[in-house]
Coordinates of C-alpha atoms in Angstrom, one line a residue:
M27 CA -8.3 -3.5 7.7
R28 CA -10.0 -6.9 8.2
E29 CA -13.5 -7.5 6.8
I30 CA -15.7 -10.5 6.6
V31 CA -18.0 -11.0 3.6
L32 CA -20.9 -13.1 4.9
D33 CA -24.0 -14.9 3.7
T34 CA -26.6 -17.2 5.3
E35 CA -29.3 -19.6 4.1
T36 CA -32.4 -20.1 6.2
T37 CA -35.7 -22.0 6.4
G38 CA -37.7 -18.9 5.7
F39 CA -38.0 -15.1 6.0
D40 CA -38.5 -14.4 9.7
P41 CA -36.8 -15.8 12.8
D42 CA -39.5 -14.4 15.0
T43 CA -41.9 -17.0 13.6
G44 CA -39.5 -19.9 14.0
D45 CA -37.3 -19.8 11.0
R46 CA -33.7 -20.8 11.5
I47 CA -30.3 -20.5 9.8
V48 CA -29.2 -23.7 7.9
E49 CA -25.9 -22.5 6.4
I50 CA -23.3 -19.8 7.0
G51 CA -20.5 -18.9 4.5
A52 CA -17.9 -16.2 5.1
V53 CA -14.7 -15.2 3.5
E54 CA -12.0 -13.0 5.0
L55 CA -10.7 -9.8 3.4
M56 CA -7.6 -7.9 4.5
N57 CA -7.2 -4.4 3.1
H58 CA -10.1 -5.3 0.7
L59 CA -8.4 -8.4 -0.8
P60 CA -9.2 -12.1 -0.1
T61 CA -6.8 -13.9 2.2
G62 CA -8.0 -17.4 1.3
R63 CA -9.4 -18.0 4.8
H64 CA -13.1 -18.9 5.0
F65 CA -15.7 -20.2 7.4
H66 CA -18.4 -22.6 6.1
V67 CA -20.9 -24.8 8.0
Y68 CA -24.3 -26.4 7.5
I69 CA -26.5 -26.3 10.5
N70 CA -29.3 -28.5 11.8
P71 CA -32.3 -26.1 12.2
E72 CA -34.1 -28.5 14.5
R73 CA -37.2 -28.2 12.4
D74 CA -38.5 -29.2 9.0
M75 CA -37.6 -27.5 5.8
P76 CA -40.4 -25.7 3.9
A77 CA -40.7 -26.5 0.2
D78 CA -40.3 -22.9 -0.8
A79 CA -37.0 -22.6 1.1
F80 CA -35.8 -26.0 -0.3
A81 CA -36.4 -24.7 -3.8
V82 CA -34.0 -21.8 -3.2
H83 CA -31.0 -23.6 -1.7
G84 CA -31.7 -27.3 -2.0
L85 CA -30.9 -28.1 1.6
S86 CA -33.3 -30.8 2.8
T87 CA -34.4 -31.8 6.3
E88 CA -32.7 -35.2 5.7
F89 CA -29.4 -33.6 4.6
L90 CA -29.3 -31.3 7.6
S91 CA -30.4 -33.9 10.2
D92 CA -26.8 -35.0 11.1
K93 CA -25.3 -31.5 10.9
P94 CA -24.3 -29.6 14.1
R95 CA -26.8 -27.3 15.8
F96 CA -26.0 -23.6 16.0
A97 CA -25.1 -23.8 19.6
E98 CA -22.3 -26.2 18.6
I99 CA -20.7 -23.9 16.1
A100 CA -21.5 -20.5 17.7
S101 CA -18.0 -20.1 19.3
D102 CA -16.2 -21.1 16.2
F103 CA -18.2 -18.6 14.2
I104 CA -17.7 -15.8 16.7
D105 CA -13.9 -16.5 16.8
F106 CA -13.7 -16.4 13.0
I107 CA -15.5 -13.0 12.5
G108 CA -13.8 -11.5 15.6
D109 CA -14.4 -7.7 15.6
A110 CA -14.2 -7.3 11.8
R111 CA -16.7 -5.3 9.8
L112 CA -19.3 -7.6 8.2
V113 CA -20.0 -7.1 4.4
I114 CA -23.5 -8.5 3.7
H115 CA -25.9 -8.3 0.7
N116 CA -29.2 -7.2 2.3
A117 CA -27.6 -6.9 5.7
A118 CA -30.8 -6.4 7.7
F119 CA -32.0 -9.9 6.8
D120 CA -28.9 -11.8 7.7
M121 CA -28.2 -9.7 10.8
K122 CA -31.7 -10.4 12.2
F123 CA -31.2 -14.1 11.8
L124 CA -27.7 -14.1 13.2
N125 CA -28.7 -12.1 16.2
A126 CA -31.8 -14.4 16.8
E127 CA -29.5 -17.4 16.8
L128 CA -26.9 -15.7 19.1
R129 CA -29.6 -14.6 21.5
R130 CA -31.1 -18.2 21.6
V131 CA -27.7 -19.6 22.8
G132 CA -27.0 -16.8 25.2
H133 CA -24.3 -14.9 23.2
P134 CA -24.3 -11.1 22.9
T135 CA -25.9 -9.8 19.8
M136 CA -24.2 -7.6 17.1
P137 CA -25.2 -4.0 16.3
M138 CA -26.5 -3.3 12.9
S139 CA -23.8 -0.6 12.6
R140 CA -21.3 -3.3 12.3
A141 CA -22.7 -4.5 8.9
L142 CA -22.0 -2.8 5.6
D143 CA -25.0 -3.4 3.2
T144 CA -23.9 -4.0 -0.4
V145 CA -27.5 -3.7 -1.6
A146 CA -27.6 -0.1 -0.3
M147 CA -24.2 0.6 -1.8
A148 CA -25.3 -0.7 -5.2
R149 CA -28.6 1.2 -5.1
Q150 CA -26.7 4.4 -4.4
K151 CA -24.2 3.7 -7.2
F152 CA -26.7 2.6 -9.8
P153 CA -30.1 4.2 -9.0
G154 CA -33.0 2.3 -10.6
A155 CA -30.9 -0.6 -11.8
P156 CA -31.2 -4.2 -10.6
V157 CA -29.0 -4.9 -7.6
S158 CA -29.4 -8.6 -7.0
L159 CA -26.2 -10.5 -6.6
D160 CA -26.7 -12.1 -10.1
A161 CA -27.3 -8.7 -11.7
L162 CA -24.2 -7.2 -10.2
C163 CA -22.1 -10.2 -11.3
R164 CA -23.4 -9.7 -14.8
R165 CA -22.6 -6.0 -14.7
W166 CA -18.9 -6.7 -13.9
G167 CA -18.5 -9.9 -15.8
I168 CA -18.0 -12.0 -12.6
D169 CA -18.5 -15.7 -13.4
N170 CA -21.5 -16.9 -11.5
S171 CA -22.2 -19.9 -13.8
N172 CA -22.0 -22.3 -10.8
R173 CA -24.8 -20.5 -9.0
T174 CA -27.7 -22.7 -10.0
L175 CA -29.0 -22.6 -6.4
H176 CA -28.2 -20.2 -3.5
G177 CA -25.3 -21.4 -1.4
A178 CA -23.8 -19.4 1.5
L179 CA -20.1 -19.9 0.7
L180 CA -20.4 -19.5 -3.1
D181 CA -22.5 -16.4 -2.6
S182 CA -20.1 -14.9 -0.1
E183 CA -17.2 -15.5 -2.6
L184 CA -19.2 -13.8 -5.4
L185 CA -20.1 -11.0 -3.1
A186 CA -16.5 -10.4 -2.2
E187 CA -15.8 -9.8 -5.9
V188 CA -18.8 -7.6 -6.2
Y189 CA -17.9 -5.6 -3.1
L190 CA -14.4 -4.9 -4.5
E191 CA -16.0 -3.5 -7.7
L192 CA -18.4 -1.4 -5.7
I193 CA -15.5 0.3 -3.8
G194 CA -13.5 0.9 -7.0
G195 CA -11.9 -2.3 -8.1
R196 CA -8.8 -4.2 -7.0
Q197 CA -7.0 -1.1 -5.8
P198 CA -9.6 1.0 -4.0
D199 CA -7.1 2.7 -1.8
L200 CA -4.8 3.9 -4.6
V201 CA -4.6 7.7 -4.3
L202 CA -2.4 9.7 -6.8
V203 CA -1.3 12.5 -4.6
A204 CA 2.1 13.9 -3.7
E205 CA 3.6 12.1 -0.7
P206 CA 3.9 14.4 2.3
V207 CA 7.2 14.5 4.2
R208 CA 8.0 15.9 7.6
T209 CA 10.3 18.9 8.0
A210 CA 13.4 18.7 10.2
E211 CA 11.5 20.3 13.1
G212 CA 9.8 16.9 13.9
P213 CA 6.3 15.4 13.8
A214 CA 4.6 18.5 15.1
A215 CA 5.8 20.6 12.2
A216 CA 3.7 21.1 9.1
T217 CA 4.0 18.7 6.2
Q218 CA 5.4 19.8 2.9
H219 CA 5.5 18.1 -0.5
R220 CA 8.6 16.2 -1.4
P221 CA 10.5 18.2 -4.1
R222 CA 10.9 16.6 -7.5
S223 CA 14.3 15.2 -8.2
A224 CA 16.5 17.0 -10.8
R225 CA 17.1 15.4 -14.2
P226 CA 20.5 13.7 -14.4
A227 CA 21.1 15.7 -17.7
P228 CA 19.2 18.6 -19.2
L229 CA 17.0 17.9 -22.2
P230 CA 18.6 19.0 -25.5
P231 CA 17.1 22.1 -27.2
R232 CA 14.2 21.4 -29.5
I233 CA 14.5 24.5 -31.7
T234 CA 17.1 25.1 -34.4
A235 CA 19.5 28.0 -34.7
A236 CA 17.5 29.4 -37.6
E237 CA 14.3 29.3 -35.6
R238 CA 16.0 31.1 -32.7
E239 CA 17.3 33.8 -35.0
A240 CA 13.9 34.3 -36.6
H241 CA 12.3 34.7 -33.2
A242 CA 14.8 37.3 -32.2
T243 CA 14.1 39.3 -35.4
F244 CA 10.4 39.1 -34.7
V245 CA 10.8 40.4 -31.1
A246 CA 13.1 43.3 -32.4
R247 CA 10.4 44.5 -34.7
M248 CA 8.0 44.8 -31.8
G249 CA 9.9 47.9 -30.6
A250 CA 11.6 48.8 -27.3
K251 CA 8.3 49.2 -25.4
A252 CA 7.0 45.7 -26.1
L253 CA 6.4 43.6 -23.0
W254 CA 8.4 40.8 -24.5
Q255 CA 11.6 42.9 -24.2
R256 CA 11.4 42.7 -20.5
H257 CA 12.1 39.0 -20.7
V258 CA 14.9 39.2 -23.2
P259 CA 18.2 38.6 -21.3
A260 CA 20.8 41.3 -21.6
S261 CA 23.6 40.5 -24.1

């Protein structure tokens, strides 16, 4: 199963009032594990950078002035994410911005159902506890010491580790159940559990001859009508 853990940085809180994406970071997971492939780009928002936003991510108007516009990277971004599920912290925020940018350049938008919101997952798992990315990193001892400012690629890499913990750690799909096998009648037949293999040699007895004799004497004293006698093998 292919998933993309994704984060964006923006000029503000609302694309409907003119805010734009200035950075996208995304890492690829396959069967919940990082593959090493990632997508990262800074984007010229074609507008100034508000001071409040600059304080969050440190991306200035001057720094972004020579970076590509979203229209220039849209195809590469769409190719990278493909049809994979998107794992996003506070998915509604990023999805609204991504869809606004896609709409602006004439690309189809993405349904919200495609995104898995790790904020919602964390709130369900830890009711009442802080669920910011930093708080979740502290909870699981994930090193976020390099996160002095928000950065889309670093945040997506940290979120990938948080997500793996949210779904049960490094082996979320490990299930300790008996392996079903098909009967000789073919795929349509019912499954049955694989029989345990026999020991190559029986275990040695763990009682002594004296203990066995004492037990036999005890059973004999119980009388012929004792239930235990039904299980004594005939001599």
